[in-house]
Coordinates of C-alpha atoms in Angstrom, one line a residue:
Chain A
M1 CA 0.0 0.0 0.0
S2 CA 1.4 3.4 -1.0
R3 CA 1.8 6.1 1.7
W4 CA -1.0 8.1 0.1
V5 CA -3.4 5.3 0.0
S6 CA -2.9 4.5 3.7
I7 CA -3.4 8.1 4.6
I8 CA -6.6 8.3 2.7
A9 CA -7.7 5.0 4.3
A10 CA -6.9 6.4 7.7
A11 CA -8.8 9.6 7.0
A12 CA -11.8 7.6 5.7
F13 CA -11.8 5.5 8.9
A14 CA -11.6 8.5 11.1
V15 CA -14.8 9.8 9.5
A16 CA -16.5 6.5 9.4
A17 CA -15.8 5.4 13.0
P18 CA -18.0 8.0 14.8
A19 CA -20.7 7.6 12.2
F20 CA -20.8 3.9 13.0
A21 CA -20.9 4.5 16.7
Q22 CA -23.9 6.8 16.3
S23 CA -25.7 4.4 13.9
P24 CA -29.4 4.2 14.9
K25 CA -29.6 0.7 13.4
P26 CA -28.6 -1.9 16.0
H27 CA -26.5 -4.8 15.1
S28 CA -28.3 -8.1 14.7
Y29 CA -26.3 -11.1 15.8
N30 CA -28.9 -13.6 14.7
I31 CA -28.7 -15.3 18.1
G32 CA -31.8 -16.6 19.9
T33 CA -34.9 -18.4 18.7
Q34 CA -38.2 -16.8 18.0
A35 CA -40.6 -17.4 20.9
T36 CA -44.0 -19.0 19.9
P37 CA -47.3 -17.7 21.2
E38 CA -47.7 -21.0 23.1
Q39 CA -44.4 -20.7 24.8
I40 CA -45.2 -17.1 25.8
A41 CA -48.6 -18.1 27.1
G42 CA -47.1 -20.7 29.3
W43 CA -44.8 -18.3 31.1
D44 CA -46.6 -14.9 30.8
I45 CA -48.4 -14.7 34.2
D46 CA -48.0 -11.1 35.1
V47 CA -51.1 -8.9 35.7
R48 CA -51.2 -5.1 35.7
P49 CA -53.5 -2.7 37.5
D50 CA -55.4 -2.0 34.3
G51 CA -56.2 -5.7 33.9
Q52 CA -53.7 -6.5 31.2
G53 CA -52.7 -10.2 31.7
L54 CA -55.9 -11.3 33.6
P55 CA -56.6 -14.9 32.9
P56 CA -60.1 -16.2 32.1
G57 CA -62.2 -17.3 35.1
K58 CA -64.0 -15.9 38.1
G59 CA -64.4 -16.5 41.9
S60 CA -66.8 -15.5 44.6
V61 CA -66.0 -14.4 48.2
R62 CA -67.8 -17.5 49.4
D63 CA -65.7 -19.9 47.3
G64 CA -62.6 -17.9 48.3
E65 CA -63.2 -18.5 52.0
K66 CA -62.9 -22.3 51.4
V67 CA -59.6 -21.9 49.4
Y68 CA -58.3 -19.4 52.0
L69 CA -59.0 -21.6 55.0
E70 CA -57.4 -24.7 53.3
R71 CA -54.4 -23.0 51.7
C72 CA -53.6 -19.7 53.3
A73 CA -54.9 -19.5 56.9
A74 CA -52.1 -21.6 58.5
C75 CA -49.7 -18.7 57.9
H76 CA -51.9 -15.7 57.4
G77 CA -54.5 -16.4 60.2
E78 CA -58.2 -17.2 59.7
F79 CA -59.0 -13.5 59.5
G80 CA -55.8 -12.3 57.8
E81 CA -54.4 -11.4 61.2
S82 CA -51.2 -13.4 60.6
A83 CA -49.8 -16.4 62.4
G84 CA -46.3 -16.1 63.8
R85 CA -44.1 -13.7 61.6
W86 CA -46.0 -14.2 58.3
P87 CA -47.5 -11.2 56.6
Q88 CA -50.7 -9.8 58.0
L89 CA -53.3 -9.4 55.2
A90 CA -56.2 -7.5 56.9
Q91 CA -56.9 -4.6 59.4
G92 CA -54.3 -1.9 59.9
K93 CA -56.5 0.9 58.6
G94 CA -55.5 4.4 59.8
S95 CA -52.1 3.1 61.1
L96 CA -49.8 4.3 58.4
A97 CA -49.0 7.7 60.0
T98 CA -48.5 6.2 63.5
H99 CA -45.5 4.8 65.3
D100 CA -46.6 1.2 64.4
P101 CA -47.8 1.2 60.8
V102 CA -49.5 -2.1 59.8
K103 CA -49.2 -2.6 56.0
T104 CA -52.0 -4.8 54.7
V105 CA -54.1 -5.3 51.6
G106 CA -56.6 -2.9 53.0
S107 CA -54.3 -0.4 54.6
Y108 CA -51.4 -0.2 52.1
F109 CA -51.7 -2.0 48.8
P110 CA -52.7 0.5 46.0
Y111 CA -54.0 -2.0 43.4
V112 CA -55.7 -5.4 43.4
A113 CA -53.1 -6.4 40.8
S114 CA -50.4 -6.0 43.4
F115 CA -51.5 -9.0 45.3
F116 CA -53.5 -10.9 42.7
D117 CA -50.3 -11.1 40.6
Y118 CA -48.3 -12.0 43.7
I119 CA -50.6 -14.8 44.8
R120 CA -50.6 -16.1 41.2
R121 CA -46.8 -16.4 41.0
A122 CA -45.7 -17.1 44.6
M123 CA -48.5 -18.5 46.7
P124 CA -49.2 -20.8 48.5
F125 CA -45.6 -20.5 49.9
G126 CA -43.8 -23.7 48.8
D127 CA -46.5 -24.7 46.3
A128 CA -46.3 -21.8 43.9
Q129 CA -48.5 -21.6 40.8
S130 CA -50.8 -24.4 42.0
L131 CA -54.0 -22.5 42.3
S132 CA -56.5 -22.7 39.4
N133 CA -57.6 -19.4 37.8
D134 CA -61.1 -19.7 39.5
E135 CA -59.4 -20.3 42.9
L136 CA -57.1 -17.4 42.3
Y137 CA -60.1 -15.0 41.6
A138 CA -62.0 -16.4 44.6
V139 CA -59.2 -16.2 47.2
T140 CA -58.5 -12.6 46.0
A141 CA -62.1 -11.7 46.4
F142 CA -62.1 -13.2 49.9
I143 CA -59.1 -11.2 51.0
L144 CA -60.8 -8.1 49.6
N145 CA -63.8 -9.0 51.7
L146 CA -61.7 -9.6 54.8
N147 CA -60.6 -6.0 54.4
D148 CA -64.2 -4.7 53.9
I149 CA -63.4 -3.6 50.3
V150 CA -66.1 -5.8 48.6
D151 CA -69.3 -7.3 50.1
D152 CA -70.1 -10.9 50.8
K153 CA -71.8 -11.4 47.4
F154 CA -69.0 -10.1 45.3
V155 CA -67.6 -12.2 42.4
L156 CA -64.2 -11.1 41.0
S157 CA -63.5 -11.6 37.3
K158 CA -62.0 -9.7 34.3
E159 CA -65.4 -8.0 34.1
T160 CA -65.7 -6.8 37.7
W161 CA -61.9 -6.1 38.1
S162 CA -62.2 -2.4 37.6
Q163 CA -65.0 -2.0 40.1
V164 CA -62.6 -2.6 43.0
K165 CA -61.1 0.6 44.5
M166 CA -58.3 0.2 47.0
P167 CA -58.4 2.6 50.0
N168 CA -54.7 3.6 49.8
E169 CA -54.5 4.0 46.0
G170 CA -53.6 7.6 46.4
G171 CA -51.0 7.0 49.1
F172 CA -47.9 6.9 46.9
Y173 CA -45.9 9.5 45.0
D174 CA -42.8 9.3 42.8
D175 CA -39.3 9.5 44.3
D176 CA -38.7 13.1 45.2
R177 CA -35.4 12.8 47.0
K178 CA -33.6 15.2 44.6
T179 CA -35.9 18.1 45.7
A180 CA -37.1 17.1 49.2
E181 CA -33.6 16.2 50.2
K182 CA -31.8 18.9 48.2
A183 CA -29.9 20.0 51.4
F184 CA -27.9 16.7 51.3
W185 CA -26.1 18.0 48.2
N186 CA -23.4 20.2 49.5
P187 CA -20.0 20.8 47.8
N188 CA -18.4 22.0 51.1
P189 CA -19.5 20.1 54.1
C190 CA -18.3 21.3 57.5
M191 CA -14.9 20.0 58.6
K192 CA -14.2 21.8 61.9
D193 CA -16.2 22.4 65.1
C194 CA -19.3 21.3 63.2
R195 CA -21.4 20.7 66.3
P196 CA -21.2 21.0 70.1
P197 CA -19.4 18.3 71.9
V198 CA -21.1 15.0 71.3
K199 CA -22.7 12.6 73.7
I200 CA -23.8 9.0 73.3
T201 CA -27.6 8.9 73.3
G202 CA -28.2 5.3 72.5
H203 CA -26.5 2.0 72.8
A204 CA -27.0 -1.1 70.7
S205 CA -26.2 -3.2 73.8
V206 CA -29.3 -1.9 75.6
I207 CA -31.6 -3.9 73.3
D208 CA -28.8 -6.2 72.2
V209 CA -30.6 -8.4 69.7
T210 CA -27.3 -9.3 68.0
P211 CA -27.2 -13.0 67.3
D212 CA -25.3 -14.9 70.0
D213 CA -22.3 -16.2 68.2
K214 CA -19.2 -16.5 70.4
S215 CA -16.9 -16.5 67.4
I216 CA -17.9 -12.9 66.6
R217 CA -17.1 -11.4 70.0
K218 CA -13.3 -11.4 70.0
G219 CA -12.8 -9.1 73.0
G220 CA -10.7 -6.0 73.2
V221 CA -7.1 -5.1 73.9
E222 CA -5.0 -8.2 74.7
Chain B
M1 CA -12.5 -1.0 83.2
N2 CA -14.3 1.9 84.8
P3 CA -17.9 0.8 85.6
S4 CA -19.1 4.2 84.4
D5 CA -18.0 3.3 80.9
T6 CA -20.6 0.5 80.9
P7 CA -24.0 1.9 82.1
T8 CA -25.9 -0.8 83.9
R9 CA -29.0 -1.8 82.0
P10 CA -31.2 -4.8 81.3
S11 CA -29.6 -6.8 78.5
R12 CA -30.7 -10.0 76.9
R13 CA -27.2 -11.4 77.4
S14 CA -24.1 -10.0 79.1
F15 CA -21.8 -8.3 76.7
L16 CA -18.3 -9.7 76.7
A17 CA -16.6 -7.1 78.8
G18 CA -14.8 -6.4 82.0
A19 CA -12.0 -8.5 83.7
A20 CA -13.6 -11.9 83.1
G21 CA -14.0 -11.2 79.4
L22 CA -10.5 -9.9 79.0
A23 CA -9.0 -12.9 80.9
A24 CA -10.9 -15.3 78.7
A25 CA -9.7 -13.5 75.5
G26 CA -6.1 -13.5 76.8
A27 CA -6.2 -17.2 77.6
A28 CA -7.7 -18.0 74.2
G29 CA -4.9 -16.0 72.6
A30 CA -2.2 -18.0 74.5
A31 CA -3.9 -21.3 73.6
R32 CA -3.6 -20.4 69.9
A33 CA 0.2 -20.1 69.8
D34 CA 2.4 -23.1 70.2
N35 CA 6.0 -22.2 71.3
A36 CA 7.3 -25.2 69.5
N37 CA 6.5 -23.4 66.2
L38 CA 8.1 -20.1 67.3
P39 CA 11.7 -19.0 66.8
P40 CA 14.3 -20.3 67.5
N41 CA 12.4 -23.6 67.1
V42 CA 11.7 -24.8 63.5
A43 CA 7.9 -25.0 63.0
T44 CA 6.3 -28.3 62.1
W45 CA 5.0 -27.0 58.8
S46 CA 8.6 -26.4 57.8
K47 CA 9.4 -30.1 58.2
T48 CA 6.5 -32.0 56.7
L49 CA 4.9 -32.2 53.3
G50 CA 1.6 -30.5 52.8
D51 CA -1.4 -31.5 50.5
G52 CA -0.5 -32.1 46.9
V53 CA -2.2 -30.5 43.9
G54 CA -5.7 -31.8 43.3
V55 CA -6.4 -32.4 46.9
R56 CA -8.3 -29.1 46.8
P57 CA -9.5 -29.0 43.2
Y58 CA -11.6 -25.9 43.7
G59 CA -10.0 -24.5 46.8
H60 CA -11.3 -23.1 50.0
P61 CA -10.1 -20.6 52.7
S62 CA -7.6 -21.7 55.4
S63 CA -9.2 -23.8 58.1
F64 CA -8.1 -21.1 60.5
E65 CA -10.5 -18.6 58.7
K66 CA -13.6 -20.7 59.5
D67 CA -15.3 -17.8 61.3
V68 CA -15.3 -15.6 58.2
I69 CA -18.7 -16.6 57.0
R70 CA -22.1 -15.1 56.2
R71 CA -24.4 -14.9 59.2
D72 CA -28.1 -14.3 59.6
V73 CA -30.5 -13.0 62.2
Q74 CA -33.0 -15.8 62.8
W75 CA -35.7 -13.7 64.5
L76 CA -35.9 -11.5 61.5
T77 CA -38.0 -13.7 59.2
A78 CA -40.7 -16.4 59.3
S79 CA -38.8 -18.9 57.3
R80 CA -35.2 -19.8 56.2
E81 CA -36.3 -19.8 52.5
S82 CA -37.5 -16.3 52.5
S83 CA -34.7 -14.7 54.5
V84 CA -31.4 -12.9 54.3
S85 CA -27.8 -13.5 55.4
F86 CA -25.1 -10.8 55.8
T87 CA -21.6 -10.3 54.3
P88 CA -18.9 -10.3 57.0
L89 CA -17.6 -6.8 56.1
H90 CA -15.4 -6.6 59.2
D91 CA -13.3 -9.5 58.0
L92 CA -12.7 -8.2 54.4
D93 CA -10.6 -5.6 52.8
G94 CA -10.2 -4.0 49.4
I95 CA -13.3 -3.6 47.3
I96 CA -14.1 -7.1 45.9
T97 CA -16.3 -9.4 47.9
P98 CA -15.4 -13.1 47.6
N99 CA -18.3 -15.0 45.9
G100 CA -18.9 -17.3 48.8
L101 CA -19.4 -14.4 51.2
C102 CA -21.8 -12.2 49.2
F103 CA -24.9 -11.7 51.3
E104 CA -27.9 -13.7 50.2
R105 CA -31.6 -12.7 50.0
H106 CA -34.0 -15.3 48.7
H107 CA -37.8 -15.3 48.7
G108 CA -38.4 -18.9 47.8
G109 CA -35.1 -20.6 48.7
I110 CA -31.9 -21.1 46.6
T111 CA -33.1 -22.4 43.3
E112 CA -30.8 -24.8 41.4
I113 CA -31.3 -24.6 37.7
N114 CA -29.7 -27.1 35.2
P115 CA -28.1 -24.7 32.7
H116 CA -29.3 -26.9 29.8
D117 CA -32.9 -26.3 30.9
Y118 CA -32.3 -22.5 31.4
R119 CA -34.2 -20.2 29.0
L120 CA -34.6 -16.4 28.9
M121 CA -37.8 -15.2 27.3
L122 CA -38.0 -11.6 25.8
H123 CA -41.4 -10.5 24.6
G124 CA -44.1 -7.8 24.8
L125 CA -43.8 -4.6 22.8
V126 CA -41.0 -6.0 20.5
D127 CA -40.8 -6.7 16.8
K128 CA -39.7 -10.3 17.4
P129 CA -40.2 -12.2 20.7
L130 CA -37.1 -14.3 21.4
I131 CA -35.9 -17.1 23.6
F132 CA -32.2 -17.4 24.6
T133 CA -30.4 -20.4 25.9
L134 CA -27.4 -19.9 28.2
E135 CA -25.1 -20.7 25.3
D136 CA -26.9 -18.1 23.2
L137 CA -26.2 -15.5 25.9
K138 CA -22.5 -16.5 26.1
R139 CA -22.1 -16.2 22.4
L140 CA -23.2 -12.5 22.4
P141 CA -20.7 -9.7 23.0
R142 CA -20.0 -9.3 26.7
V143 CA -18.6 -6.8 29.1
S144 CA -17.1 -7.0 32.6
R145 CA -17.9 -4.3 35.2
V146 CA -17.4 -3.9 39.0
Y147 CA -20.6 -2.9 40.8
F148 CA -21.9 -2.9 44.3
L149 CA -25.2 -4.6 45.1
E150 CA -27.0 -3.3 48.2
C151 CA -30.3 -4.4 49.5
A152 CA -32.7 -1.4 50.0
A153 CA -33.3 -2.7 53.6
N154 CA -29.6 -2.6 54.5
S155 CA -29.3 -0.7 57.8
G156 CA -33.1 -0.8 58.0
M157 CA -33.1 -2.2 61.5
E158 CA -31.3 0.9 62.7
W159 CA -34.0 3.6 61.8
R160 CA -35.1 3.9 65.5
G161 CA -31.7 3.7 67.0
A162 CA -28.6 1.5 67.4
Q163 CA -29.7 -2.1 67.6
L164 CA -27.2 -4.6 66.3
N165 CA -23.6 -4.9 67.3
G166 CA -21.6 -5.6 64.2
C167 CA -21.3 -3.9 60.8
Q168 CA -22.0 -7.4 59.4
Y169 CA -25.5 -6.9 60.7
T170 CA -25.9 -3.1 60.4
H171 CA -24.4 -2.8 56.9
G172 CA -23.7 -6.4 55.6
M173 CA -26.5 -6.5 53.0
I174 CA -24.0 -5.3 50.4
H175 CA -21.4 -6.9 48.2
C176 CA -19.2 -5.7 45.4
V177 CA -18.0 -8.0 42.6
M178 CA -17.1 -7.9 38.9
Y179 CA -20.0 -9.1 36.7
T180 CA -19.6 -10.4 33.2
G181 CA -22.5 -10.5 30.9
V182 CA -24.5 -9.1 28.0
P183 CA -25.6 -5.4 28.0
L184 CA -29.4 -5.5 28.3
K185 CA -29.5 -2.9 25.6
L186 CA -27.9 -5.3 23.1
L187 CA -30.5 -8.0 24.0
L188 CA -33.4 -5.6 23.5
E189 CA -31.9 -4.6 20.1
Q190 CA -32.1 -8.2 19.0
A191 CA -35.8 -8.3 19.6
G192 CA -36.5 -4.7 18.3
L193 CA -38.4 -2.3 20.5
K194 CA -41.8 -0.9 19.5
P195 CA -42.1 2.9 19.7
N196 CA -44.4 2.9 22.7
A197 CA -42.0 0.8 24.8
K198 CA -41.4 2.5 28.2
W199 CA -41.1 -0.1 31.0
L200 CA -39.8 -3.6 31.3
H201 CA -41.3 -6.4 33.5
V202 CA -38.4 -8.5 34.8
E203 CA -39.1 -11.8 36.4
G204 CA -37.2 -14.6 38.2
G205 CA -37.7 -18.3 37.7
D206 CA -37.6 -19.3 41.3
S207 CA -40.7 -20.2 43.3
S208 CA -41.3 -16.6 44.3
G209 CA -41.4 -15.6 40.7
M210 CA -39.8 -12.3 41.8
N211 CA -40.9 -9.5 39.6
R212 CA -40.2 -5.8 39.3
S213 CA -40.9 -2.9 36.8
L214 CA -37.7 -1.5 35.3
P215 CA -37.8 1.8 33.3
L216 CA -36.6 1.4 29.7
S217 CA -34.2 4.3 30.1
K218 CA -32.2 2.4 32.8
A219 CA -32.4 -0.8 30.8
L220 CA -30.8 0.9 27.8
D221 CA -28.2 2.7 30.0
D222 CA -26.1 0.3 32.0
C223 CA -28.0 -2.9 32.9
L224 CA -26.4 -6.3 32.3
I225 CA -27.7 -9.8 31.9
A226 CA -24.9 -11.4 33.9
Y227 CA -23.8 -15.0 34.1
R228 CA -20.4 -14.6 35.8
Q229 CA -19.2 -12.9 39.0
N230 CA -15.5 -12.5 39.8
G231 CA -14.7 -14.7 36.8
E232 CA -16.6 -17.8 37.8
M233 CA -20.2 -18.6 37.0
L234 CA -22.7 -17.0 39.4
R235 CA -23.3 -19.0 42.5
P236 CA -26.8 -20.5 42.9
E237 CA -27.5 -18.2 45.8
Q238 CA -26.7 -15.3 43.5
G239 CA -29.1 -16.4 40.7
Y240 CA -27.2 -19.1 38.7
P241 CA -27.1 -19.2 35.8
V242 CA -28.3 -15.7 35.0
R243 CA -29.2 -12.6 36.9
L244 CA -30.1 -9.0 36.1
V245 CA -27.6 -6.3 37.1
V246 CA -29.0 -2.9 37.7
P247 CA -26.0 -0.7 38.7
G248 CA -26.6 1.6 41.6
W249 CA -30.2 0.6 42.2
E250 CA -31.7 -1.3 45.1
G251 CA -30.9 -5.0 45.1
N252 CA -34.5 -6.2 44.9
I253 CA -34.7 -5.3 41.2
W254 CA -31.5 -7.3 40.4
I255 CA -33.7 -10.3 39.5
K256 CA -32.0 -13.6 40.1
W257 CA -32.6 -16.8 38.1
L258 CA -33.9 -14.3 35.4
R259 CA -36.4 -16.1 33.2
R260 CA -38.5 -13.5 31.4
I261 CA -38.4 -9.9 30.3
E262 CA -41.6 -8.3 29.0
V263 CA -41.6 -4.9 27.4
G264 CA -44.6 -2.7 28.2
D265 CA -45.8 0.9 28.1
Q266 CA -46.3 1.4 31.9
P267 CA -45.2 0.0 35.2
W268 CA -46.8 -3.2 36.7
Y269 CA -46.9 -2.1 40.4
T270 CA -45.9 -5.5 41.6
R271 CA -46.2 -6.5 45.2
E272 CA -42.5 -5.8 45.7
E273 CA -42.8 -2.2 44.4
T274 CA -46.1 -1.4 46.3
S275 CA -46.3 -3.2 49.6
K276 CA -42.6 -3.8 50.1
Y277 CA -40.1 -1.5 48.4
T278 CA -41.9 1.8 49.0
D279 CA -40.6 4.2 51.6
L280 CA -43.3 5.1 54.1
L281 CA -42.9 8.6 55.5
E282 CA -44.2 10.1 58.7
N283 CA -47.4 11.5 57.2
G284 CA -48.5 8.1 56.1
K285 CA -47.7 8.7 52.4
A286 CA -45.0 6.6 50.7
R287 CA -42.4 7.2 48.1
K288 CA -42.5 4.7 45.2
F289 CA -39.8 3.7 42.7
T290 CA -37.0 4.9 45.0
F291 CA -34.5 3.0 42.9
E292 CA -31.2 4.8 43.5
M293 CA -29.1 3.9 46.5
D294 CA -27.8 7.1 48.2
A295 CA -24.1 7.6 48.9
K296 CA -23.2 5.7 52.1
S297 CA -20.1 4.5 54.0
V298 CA -19.2 2.4 57.0
I299 CA -16.1 1.8 59.0
T300 CA -15.5 -1.9 58.8
S301 CA -12.5 -1.9 61.2
P302 CA -12.5 -1.1 64.1
S303 CA -16.1 -2.2 64.5
P304 CA -18.0 -4.3 67.1
Q305 CA -16.8 -7.6 65.6
A306 CA -13.3 -6.2 64.9
P307 CA -12.2 -4.6 68.2
V308 CA -8.9 -2.8 68.7
K309 CA -6.3 -5.3 69.8
K310 CA -3.3 -3.2 70.6
K311 CA -2.6 0.4 71.7
G312 CA -0.5 2.5 69.3
F313 CA -0.7 2.9 65.6
L314 CA -4.2 2.2 64.2
V315 CA -5.5 1.9 60.7
I316 CA -9.2 2.8 60.4
S317 CA -10.6 1.0 57.3
G318 CA -14.0 1.2 55.6
L319 CA -16.1 1.0 52.5
A320 CA -18.0 3.7 50.7
W321 CA -20.4 3.6 47.7
S322 CA -22.9 5.6 45.8
G323 CA -25.7 4.5 43.4
R324 CA -25.4 7.9 41.6
G325 CA -21.9 7.5 40.3
K326 CA -18.3 7.5 41.6
V327 CA -17.4 8.2 45.3
T328 CA -15.2 11.3 45.2
R329 CA -14.3 11.7 48.9
V330 CA -14.7 10.0 52.3
D331 CA -14.2 11.9 55.6
V332 CA -13.5 10.3 58.9
S333 CA -14.3 11.7 62.4
L334 CA -12.9 10.5 65.7
D335 CA -15.2 12.6 67.8
G336 CA -18.7 11.8 66.7
G337 CA -18.9 14.2 63.7
R338 CA -17.6 17.3 65.4
N339 CA -14.3 17.5 63.4
W340 CA -13.5 15.7 60.2
R341 CA -10.4 14.7 58.2
T342 CA -10.3 13.4 54.7
A343 CA -9.5 9.7 54.4
T344 CA -7.3 8.1 51.7
I345 CA -9.3 6.3 49.0
D346 CA -7.1 3.3 48.0
G347 CA -7.4 1.2 44.9
P348 CA -9.7 1.6 41.9
V349 CA -12.6 3.9 41.9
F350 CA -15.3 2.7 39.5
D351 CA -18.8 4.0 38.7
K352 CA -21.5 2.6 41.2
S353 CA -18.9 0.5 42.9
C354 CA -17.5 0.3 46.4
V355 CA -14.3 2.1 47.3
R356 CA -11.9 1.3 50.1
F357 CA -10.8 4.1 52.4
Y358 CA -8.2 4.3 55.1
A359 CA -7.4 6.8 57.9
E360 CA -4.4 6.4 60.3
T361 CA -4.3 7.5 63.9
E362 CA -2.6 6.8 67.2
W363 CA -4.8 5.2 69.8
N364 CA -3.8 5.0 73.4
G365 CA -7.0 3.9 75.1
Q366 CA -8.9 7.1 74.6
E367 CA -12.6 6.8 73.9
L368 CA -13.4 7.4 70.2
L369 CA -16.6 8.0 68.4
L370 CA -15.8 6.9 64.9
Q371 CA -17.8 8.0 61.9
S372 CA -17.3 8.1 58.2
R373 CA -19.0 10.3 55.6
A374 CA -19.1 9.6 51.9
M375 CA -19.5 12.2 49.0
D376 CA -20.2 11.3 45.4
E377 CA -19.6 13.0 42.1
T378 CA -23.1 14.6 42.1
G379 CA -22.1 16.5 45.3
Y380 CA -24.3 14.4 47.5
V381 CA -23.0 14.2 51.1
Q382 CA -24.0 11.2 53.3
P383 CA -26.3 12.7 56.0
T384 CA -26.4 12.1 59.7
K385 CA -29.1 9.7 60.9
D386 CA -30.9 12.7 62.6
D387 CA -31.0 14.7 59.4
L388 CA -32.4 11.7 57.6
R389 CA -35.1 11.1 60.2
K390 CA -36.1 14.7 60.1
I391 CA -37.2 14.2 56.5
R392 CA -38.2 10.5 56.4
G393 CA -39.3 9.7 59.9
V394 CA -38.6 6.2 61.2
N395 CA -41.1 4.0 59.3
S396 CA -39.2 3.9 56.0
I397 CA -37.5 0.6 56.5
Y398 CA -35.6 1.1 53.3
H399 CA -32.8 3.4 52.1
N400 CA -31.2 4.2 55.5
N401 CA -27.9 5.7 54.5
G402 CA -27.3 7.7 57.7
I403 CA -23.8 8.1 59.2
Q404 CA -22.9 5.2 61.5
T405 CA -21.2 5.8 64.9
W406 CA -18.9 3.2 66.6
A407 CA -17.8 3.9 70.1
V408 CA -14.3 2.6 70.8
K409 CA -14.0 2.0 74.6
P410 CA -10.8 2.2 76.7
N411 CA -10.4 -1.6 76.6
G412 CA -10.6 -1.7 72.8
E413 CA -14.2 -3.0 72.6
V414 CA -16.3 -1.3 70.0
E415 CA -20.1 -0.7 70.3
N416 CA -22.8 0.5 67.9
V417 CA -24.1 3.8 69.4
E418 CA -26.1 6.8 68.5
V419 CA -24.8 10.3 69.3
G420 CA -26.6 13.6 69.8

């Protein structure tokens, strides 16, 4: 290659390289197999608040009570009050602004989808994805009823889905840390005499709930 | 030890302190050393053959390091399958967490997936829905990046005051490793996005079917579909064979055992991002989609599980990180935040990664109130716990990045305390 040709080639590359980097057309590697509708249907279990993804079927509060008592009550309690340390599903209304907020379907969840979708994919614990669609609608209806959101005669389905309004739907807003916590951005934090002399106001050893493992308490100065 | 240093109070167990504790520690120390192995004697290991190659085909730490392990707090959760273990930060140095010590958080136990049976489905608002095998993913172009992964609930048990003695428990829901995998952007390009695509639904294949909504802008920015960490394949407890990596964002969205990505036009409001990973404020309203992890730091040594052993020269060591970019500075205070000095950041400083910092001092038995304060490249300064509580109250559970205080006592013990 003559010197001129190589210089021209280098110049051409210099122009071409950034153009390639900004190319809007993504590179196809021809790797991966097209998913069939049947394959997608088998795995696509998510449900959105607007009802997208809801399966066919329906369930009444009454039918849901039976499913609930058989499959759910051992952990969540007969009335959604919880057994042991498992999540509480009912009550808790008016507690969110107190020292002991109780987050339940009735007090905290903004949408039916938020727990319908969860029950569908993860419950009963240890036997996931075992409920039929009718059982799923029914047990969801029953939990809504436990929280006084629907009456005893309610039947949940794709058609009645949008009738359910959750009490705390308006209880959330988007992350506002960049404005509400603007004071935490400070290019020159204090380095000297930043506060009056400091006192210890709380000790972990007062409540000391640290796991009791002798190997982790190695003592002080030898 | 002066009794006034240890206020009398009801305690579930007695803290290892005072003359009895020190005597026990001294005796244990003496029992560990065998004079026959010390100079001028020739140690036994200098005279006998050790294990040959192949005896340890994968390898494991020295048997003398058997206490360097993940630990958990059994009273925290209802079951062992939906629980968390903690990284032993006090026993580590540098910025990389060994794979076997990365904290775990599972919601349906550790799923073991045969890599031949593994599939990743990508569908929704795309031109061509696709299924990838693990081998498909490994054939695609890959990148390797160092990122921290912090659970949003890390330090969540400390909102109402000092509770746990040990940075393993107060700050151990974090690890930092090098991930290798396919940029998520590249994968989405293979399927082709529809113009109305705005959010992704990402879902795990374990029995919790963990699912979160991920904004498309983040997916196209720096997310990875990772199959390796620190060179080796992911460990089962970290999502083998494939997990999602969402740099700088709360750990819950880093879906393990990733099986499906659905492209949509709005978020899904899953159980995790409504009832769980929302930050409840004092007025009863909650912040949603608080994805980014604020700048944070902790002194890992000295700390309650790593007390000061000798008087004299002392290296203070710790970790700092920010979900918004690079850590630019870490300050250390010996007097509870009254006066600060800038620590040395040692080793590499990567985007949304941990950094290691050191500060040196002389310690001669004086009481110290140790704190560290991280700053990141956006100018964010790690706040005090009180400043954080003024804005967020104490019900948030998540995103507690307040400055930690360790009290070093005259006998070298270290306690988790609050100062005011």
